[in-house]
């Protein structure tokens, strides 16, 4: 397993720790605690403690945070944007937060605006790629952080894999977020970010059913990532 880490990793840890502590404090605060369910469409957002919590995190990260009902590991009803259905794989594809997609041989995947996310790209031996954009917090209608890797594995299926690349905000992550999304911690016990590149690589390898030596983990500068 290979790791490439830049100096910006420590700053990411501080930002993510603050956001997670906000979420944990709200979850532990009784009536203001986080819940596993979002508001009904006509319900006032401020009336749900979980929405207050994720709103605070949204402000910290400057991004949309989902409050949809939790459906279980890998369970997403209906097609997810960015997931290629039947037909020829694309030659170029943009995969945003919470999406999984595929390009054919010599194709290019772009992951836009990677600031607090991880992006996972599986390089197939036929030259194609399957990728997923893992966000700390679920974007409405898209995959939770613990659903992206299972979705990638399903998309890869039995095809031969050459390598797996994990890039992005390593310092903002705890490997456990890939196994259990932050939104699923409703008792205030959200683990703090650790920036543990090896742990992230180990979890990715395990969930994708790959050997550790196939996985490279890289802490990348903010911005678009192209693979």
JSON list of N, CA and C in Angstrom, two decimals, residues 181-227:
[
{"chain": "A", "resi": 181, "resn": "UNK", "atom": "N", "xyz": [-21.55, 5.73, 8.14]},
{"chain": "A", "resi": 181, "resn": "UNK", "atom": "CA", "xyz": [-21.66, 7.15, 7.84]},
{"chain": "A", "resi": 181, "resn": "UNK", "atom": "C", "xyz": [-21.87, 7.97, 9.11]},
{"chain": "A", "resi": 182, "resn": "UNK", "atom": "N", "xyz": [-21.35, 9.19, 9.11]},
{"chain": "A", "resi": 182, "resn": "UNK", "atom": "CA", "xyz": [-21.48, 10.07, 10.28]},
{"chain": "A", "resi": 182, "resn": "UNK", "atom": "C", "xyz": [-22.94, 10.22, 10.70]},
{"chain": "A", "resi": 183, "resn": "UNK", "atom": "N", "xyz": [-23.84, 10.29, 9.72]},
{"chain": "A", "resi": 183, "resn": "UNK", "atom": "CA", "xyz": [-25.26, 10.48, 10.05]},
{"chain": "A", "resi": 183, "resn": "UNK", "atom": "C", "xyz": [-25.84, 9.32, 10.85]},
{"chain": "A", "resi": 184, "resn": "UNK", "atom": "N", "xyz": [-25.19, 8.17, 10.83]},
{"chain": "A", "resi": 184, "resn": "UNK", "atom": "CA", "xyz": [-25.73, 7.01, 11.52]},
{"chain": "A", "resi": 184, "resn": "UNK", "atom": "C", "xyz": [-25.35, 6.98, 13.01]},
{"chain": "A", "resi": 185, "resn": "UNK", "atom": "N", "xyz": [-24.47, 7.89, 13.43]},
{"chain": "A", "resi": 185, "resn": "UNK", "atom": "CA", "xyz": [-24.14, 8.00, 14.85]},
{"chain": "A", "resi": 185, "resn": "UNK", "atom": "C", "xyz": [-25.15, 8.96, 15.48]},
{"chain": "A", "resi": 186, "resn": "UNK", "atom": "N", "xyz": [-26.15, 8.42, 16.13]},
{"chain": "A", "resi": 186, "resn": "UNK", "atom": "CA", "xyz": [-27.21, 9.25, 16.70]},
{"chain": "A", "resi": 186, "resn": "UNK", "atom": "C", "xyz": [-27.08, 9.41, 18.21]},
{"chain": "A", "resi": 187, "resn": "UNK", "atom": "N", "xyz": [-25.99, 8.91, 18.79]},
{"chain": "A", "resi": 187, "resn": "UNK", "atom": "CA", "xyz": [-25.83, 8.96, 20.24]},
{"chain": "A", "resi": 187, "resn": "UNK", "atom": "C", "xyz": [-24.67, 9.86, 20.66]},
{"chain": "A", "resi": 188, "resn": "UNK", "atom": "N", "xyz": [-24.16, 10.68, 19.74]},
{"chain": "A", "resi": 188, "resn": "UNK", "atom": "CA", "xyz": [-23.07, 11.58, 20.08]},
{"chain": "A", "resi": 188, "resn": "UNK", "atom": "C", "xyz": [-21.71, 10.95, 20.09]},
{"chain": "A", "resi": 189, "resn": "UNK", "atom": "N", "xyz": [-21.56, 9.74, 19.56]},
{"chain": "A", "resi": 189, "resn": "UNK", "atom": "CA", "xyz": [-20.29, 9.01, 19.64]},
{"chain": "A", "resi": 189, "resn": "UNK", "atom": "C", "xyz": [-19.51, 9.04, 18.33]},
{"chain": "A", "resi": 190, "resn": "UNK", "atom": "N", "xyz": [-19.66, 10.10, 17.55]},
{"chain": "A", "resi": 190, "resn": "UNK", "atom": "CA", "xyz": [-18.97, 10.18, 16.27]},
{"chain": "A", "resi": 190, "resn": "UNK", "atom": "C", "xyz": [-17.46, 10.18, 16.48]},
{"chain": "A", "resi": 191, "resn": "UNK", "atom": "N", "xyz": [-16.72, 9.25, 15.88]},
{"chain": "A", "resi": 191, "resn": "UNK", "atom": "CA", "xyz": [-15.27, 9.25, 16.03]},
{"chain": "A", "resi": 191, "resn": "UNK", "atom": "C", "xyz": [-14.66, 10.50, 15.40]},
{"chain": "A", "resi": 192, "resn": "UNK", "atom": "N", "xyz": [-13.61, 11.01, 16.00]},
{"chain": "A", "resi": 192, "resn": "UNK", "atom": "CA", "xyz": [-12.95, 12.18, 15.45]},
{"chain": "A", "resi": 192, "resn": "UNK", "atom": "C", "xyz": [-12.12, 11.79, 14.23]},
{"chain": "A", "resi": 193, "resn": "UNK", "atom": "N", "xyz": [-11.92, 12.73, 13.30]},
{"chain": "A", "resi": 193, "resn": "UNK", "atom": "CA", "xyz": [-11.04, 12.46, 12.15]},
{"chain": "A", "resi": 193, "resn": "UNK", "atom": "C", "xyz": [-9.62, 12.16, 12.63]},
{"chain": "A", "resi": 194, "resn": "UNK", "atom": "N", "xyz": [-8.95, 11.26, 11.94]},
{"chain": "A", "resi": 194, "resn": "UNK", "atom": "CA", "xyz": [-7.59, 10.87, 12.32]},
{"chain": "A", "resi": 194, "resn": "UNK", "atom": "C", "xyz": [-6.57, 11.11, 11.22]},
{"chain": "A", "resi": 195, "resn": "UNK", "atom": "N", "xyz": [-7.03, 11.25, 9.98]},
{"chain": "A", "resi": 195, "resn": "UNK", "atom": "CA", "xyz": [-6.09, 11.37, 8.88]},
{"chain": "A", "resi": 195, "resn": "UNK", "atom": "C", "xyz": [-5.24, 10.12, 8.69]},
{"chain": "A", "resi": 196, "resn": "UNK", "atom": "N", "xyz": [-5.78, 8.98, 9.06]},
{"chain": "A", "resi": 196, "resn": "UNK", "atom": "CA", "xyz": [-5.05, 7.71, 9.04]},
{"chain": "A", "resi": 196, "resn": "UNK", "atom": "C", "xyz": [-5.08, 7.12, 7.62]},
{"chain": "A", "resi": 197, "resn": "UNK", "atom": "N", "xyz": [-4.05, 7.45, 6.84]},
{"chain": "A", "resi": 197, "resn": "UNK", "atom": "CA", "xyz": [-4.02, 6.99, 5.45]},
{"chain": "A", "resi": 197, "resn": "UNK", "atom": "C", "xyz": [-3.97, 5.47, 5.36]},
{"chain": "A", "resi": 198, "resn": "UNK", "atom": "N", "xyz": [-3.17, 4.85, 6.20]},
{"chain": "A", "resi": 198, "resn": "UNK", "atom": "CA", "xyz": [-3.08, 3.39, 6.17]},
{"chain": "A", "resi": 198, "resn": "UNK", "atom": "C", "xyz": [-4.42, 2.75, 6.51]},
{"chain": "A", "resi": 199, "resn": "UNK", "atom": "N", "xyz": [-5.09, 3.29, 7.55]},
{"chain": "A", "resi": 199, "resn": "UNK", "atom": "CA", "xyz": [-6.39, 2.76, 7.93]},
{"chain": "A", "resi": 199, "resn": "UNK", "atom": "C", "xyz": [-7.41, 2.91, 6.82]},
{"chain": "A", "resi": 200, "resn": "UNK", "atom": "N", "xyz": [-7.38, 4.06, 6.13]},
{"chain": "A", "resi": 200, "resn": "UNK", "atom": "CA", "xyz": [-8.29, 4.28, 5.00]},
{"chain": "A", "resi": 200, "resn": "UNK", "atom": "C", "xyz": [-8.01, 3.26, 3.91]},
{"chain": "A", "resi": 201, "resn": "UNK", "atom": "N", "xyz": [-6.73, 3.07, 3.59]},
{"chain": "A", "resi": 201, "resn": "UNK", "atom": "CA", "xyz": [-6.37, 2.10, 2.56]},
{"chain": "A", "resi": 201, "resn": "UNK", "atom": "C", "xyz": [-6.79, 0.69, 2.92]},
{"chain": "A", "resi": 202, "resn": "UNK", "atom": "N", "xyz": [-6.64, 0.34, 4.20]},
{"chain": "A", "resi": 202, "resn": "UNK", "atom": "CA", "xyz": [-7.03, -1.01, 4.64]},
{"chain": "A", "resi": 202, "resn": "UNK", "atom": "C", "xyz": [-8.53, -1.23, 4.49]},
{"chain": "A", "resi": 203, "resn": "UNK", "atom": "N", "xyz": [-9.33, -0.21, 4.87]},
{"chain": "A", "resi": 203, "resn": "UNK", "atom": "CA", "xyz": [-10.79, -0.35, 4.77]},
{"chain": "A", "resi": 203, "resn": "UNK", "atom": "C", "xyz": [-11.21, -0.43, 3.31]},
{"chain": "A", "resi": 204, "resn": "UNK", "atom": "N", "xyz": [-10.63, 0.43, 2.46]},
{"chain": "A", "resi": 204, "resn": "UNK", "atom": "CA", "xyz": [-10.96, 0.40, 1.04]},
{"chain": "A", "resi": 204, "resn": "UNK", "atom": "C", "xyz": [-10.66, -0.97, 0.45]},
{"chain": "A", "resi": 205, "resn": "UNK", "atom": "N", "xyz": [-9.48, -1.50, 0.75]},
{"chain": "A", "resi": 205, "resn": "UNK", "atom": "CA", "xyz": [-9.10, -2.81, 0.23]},
{"chain": "A", "resi": 205, "resn": "UNK", "atom": "C", "xyz": [-10.07, -3.89, 0.71]},
{"chain": "A", "resi": 206, "resn": "UNK", "atom": "N", "xyz": [-10.44, -3.84, 1.98]},
{"chain": "A", "resi": 206, "resn": "UNK", "atom": "CA", "xyz": [-11.32, -4.85, 2.55]},
{"chain": "A", "resi": 206, "resn": "UNK", "atom": "C", "xyz": [-12.70, -4.83, 1.89]},
{"chain": "A", "resi": 207, "resn": "UNK", "atom": "N", "xyz": [-13.30, -3.63, 1.80]},
{"chain": "A", "resi": 207, "resn": "UNK", "atom": "CA", "xyz": [-14.65, -3.53, 1.27]},
{"chain": "A", "resi": 207, "resn": "UNK", "atom": "C", "xyz": [-14.69, -3.86, -0.23]},
{"chain": "A", "resi": 208, "resn": "UNK", "atom": "N", "xyz": [-13.63, -3.47, -0.94]},
{"chain": "A", "resi": 208, "resn": "UNK", "atom": "CA", "xyz": [-13.61, -3.75, -2.38]},
{"chain": "A", "resi": 208, "resn": "UNK", "atom": "C", "xyz": [-13.14, -5.16, -2.69]},
{"chain": "A", "resi": 209, "resn": "UNK", "atom": "N", "xyz": [-12.70, -5.90, -1.65]},
{"chain": "A", "resi": 209, "resn": "UNK", "atom": "CA", "xyz": [-12.23, -7.25, -1.87]},
{"chain": "A", "resi": 209, "resn": "UNK", "atom": "C", "xyz": [-10.90, -7.30, -2.59]},
{"chain": "A", "resi": 210, "resn": "UNK", "atom": "N", "xyz": [-10.03, -6.30, -2.33]},
{"chain": "A", "resi": 210, "resn": "UNK", "atom": "CA", "xyz": [-8.74, -6.24, -2.99]},
{"chain": "A", "resi": 210, "resn": "UNK", "atom": "C", "xyz": [-7.61, -6.48, -2.00]},
{"chain": "A", "resi": 211, "resn": "UNK", "atom": "N", "xyz": [-6.40, -6.70, -2.50]},
{"chain": "A", "resi": 211, "resn": "UNK", "atom": "CA", "xyz": [-5.24, -6.80, -1.65]},
{"chain": "A", "resi": 211, "resn": "UNK", "atom": "C", "xyz": [-4.71, -5.40, -1.34]},
{"chain": "A", "resi": 212, "resn": "UNK", "atom": "N", "xyz": [-4.14, -5.24, -0.15]},
{"chain": "A", "resi": 212, "resn": "UNK", "atom": "CA", "xyz": [-3.65, -3.94, 0.26]},
{"chain": "A", "resi": 212, "resn": "UNK", "atom": "C", "xyz": [-2.64, -3.35, -0.69]},
{"chain": "A", "resi": 213, "resn": "UNK", "atom": "N", "xyz": [-1.81, -4.17, -1.31]},
{"chain": "A", "resi": 213, "resn": "UNK", "atom": "CA", "xyz": [-0.76, -3.67, -2.21]},
{"chain": "A", "resi": 213, "resn": "UNK", "atom": "C", "xyz": [-1.33, -3.04, -3.47]},
{"chain": "A", "resi": 214, "resn": "UNK", "atom": "N", "xyz": [-2.60, -3.27, -3.75]},
{"chain": "A", "resi": 214, "resn": "UNK", "atom": "CA", "xyz": [-3.23, -2.69, -4.94]},
{"chain": "A", "resi": 214, "resn": "UNK", "atom": "C", "xyz": [-3.71, -1.27, -4.70]},
{"chain": "A", "resi": 215, "resn": "UNK", "atom": "N", "xyz": [-3.74, -0.82, -3.44]},
{"chain": "A", "resi": 215, "resn": "UNK", "atom": "CA", "xyz": [-4.36, 0.45, -3.09]},
{"chain": "A", "resi": 215, "resn": "UNK", "atom": "C", "xyz": [-3.30, 1.51, -2.80]},
{"chain": "A", "resi": 216, "resn": "UNK", "atom": "N", "xyz": [-3.44, 2.67, -3.43]},
{"chain": "A", "resi": 216, "resn": "UNK", "atom": "CA", "xyz": [-2.61, 3.84, -3.15]},
{"chain": "A", "resi": 216, "resn": "UNK", "atom": "C", "xyz": [-3.48, 4.93, -2.55]},
{"chain": "A", "resi": 217, "resn": "UNK", "atom": "N", "xyz": [-3.03, 5.55, -1.45]},
{"chain": "A", "resi": 217, "resn": "UNK", "atom": "CA", "xyz": [-3.78, 6.62, -0.79]},
{"chain": "A", "resi": 217, "resn": "UNK", "atom": "C", "xyz": [-2.97, 7.90, -0.88]},
{"chain": "A", "resi": 218, "resn": "UNK", "atom": "N", "xyz": [-3.60, 8.97, -1.41]},
{"chain": "A", "resi": 218, "resn": "UNK", "atom": "CA", "xyz": [-2.89, 10.23, -1.62]},
{"chain": "A", "resi": 218, "resn": "UNK", "atom": "C", "xyz": [-3.69, 11.39, -1.05]},
{"chain": "A", "resi": 219, "resn": "UNK", "atom": "N", "xyz": [-3.03, 12.22, -0.24]},
{"chain": "A", "resi": 219, "resn": "UNK", "atom": "CA", "xyz": [-3.64, 13.45, 0.24]},
{"chain": "A", "resi": 219, "resn": "UNK", "atom": "C", "xyz": [-3.39, 14.51, -0.81]},
{"chain": "A", "resi": 220, "resn": "UNK", "atom": "N", "xyz": [-4.46, 15.03, -1.43]},
{"chain": "A", "resi": 220, "resn": "UNK", "atom": "CA", "xyz": [-4.33, 15.91, -2.58]},
{"chain": "A", "resi": 220, "resn": "UNK", "atom": "C", "xyz": [-4.76, 17.34, -2.26]},
{"chain": "A", "resi": 221, "resn": "UNK", "atom": "N", "xyz": [-4.21, 18.32, -2.97]},
{"chain": "A", "resi": 221, "resn": "UNK", "atom": "CA", "xyz": [-4.65, 19.72, -2.80]},
{"chain": "A", "resi": 221, "resn": "UNK", "atom": "C", "xyz": [-6.12, 19.88, -3.13]},
{"chain": "A", "resi": 222, "resn": "UNK", "atom": "N", "xyz": [-6.74, 20.94, -2.58]},
{"chain": "A", "resi": 222, "resn": "UNK", "atom": "CA", "xyz": [-8.15, 21.21, -2.87]},
{"chain": "A", "resi": 222, "resn": "UNK", "atom": "C", "xyz": [-8.36, 21.45, -4.37]},
{"chain": "A", "resi": 223, "resn": "UNK", "atom": "N", "xyz": [-9.53, 21.07, -4.84]},
{"chain": "A", "resi": 223, "resn": "UNK", "atom": "CA", "xyz": [-9.89, 21.36, -6.23]},
{"chain": "A", "resi": 223, "resn": "UNK", "atom": "C", "xyz": [-10.34, 20.13, -6.97]},
{"chain": "A", "resi": 224, "resn": "UNK", "atom": "N", "xyz": [-10.42, 20.24, -8.29]},
{"chain": "A", "resi": 224, "resn": "UNK", "atom": "CA", "xyz": [-10.85, 19.12, -9.11]},
{"chain": "A", "resi": 224, "resn": "UNK", "atom": "C", "xyz": [-9.75, 18.07, -9.18]},
{"chain": "A", "resi": 225, "resn": "UNK", "atom": "N", "xyz": [-10.15, 16.81, -9.22]},
{"chain": "A", "resi": 225, "resn": "UNK", "atom": "CA", "xyz": [-9.22, 15.69, -9.40]},
{"chain": "A", "resi": 225, "resn": "UNK", "atom": "C", "xyz": [-9.64, 14.94, -10.65]},
{"chain": "A", "resi": 226, "resn": "UNK", "atom": "N", "xyz": [-8.68, 14.68, -11.52]},
{"chain": "A", "resi": 226, "resn": "UNK", "atom": "CA", "xyz": [-8.96, 13.96, -12.77]},
{"chain": "A", "resi": 226, "resn": "UNK", "atom": "C", "xyz": [-8.17, 12.67, -12.79]},
{"chain": "A", "resi": 227, "resn": "UNK", "atom": "N", "xyz": [-8.83, 11.60, -13.15]},
{"chain": "A", "resi": 227, "resn": "UNK", "atom": "CA", "xyz": [-8.20, 10.29, -13.22]},
{"chain": "A", "resi": 227, "resn": "UNK", "atom": "C", "xyz": [-8.51, 9.61, -14.56]}
]
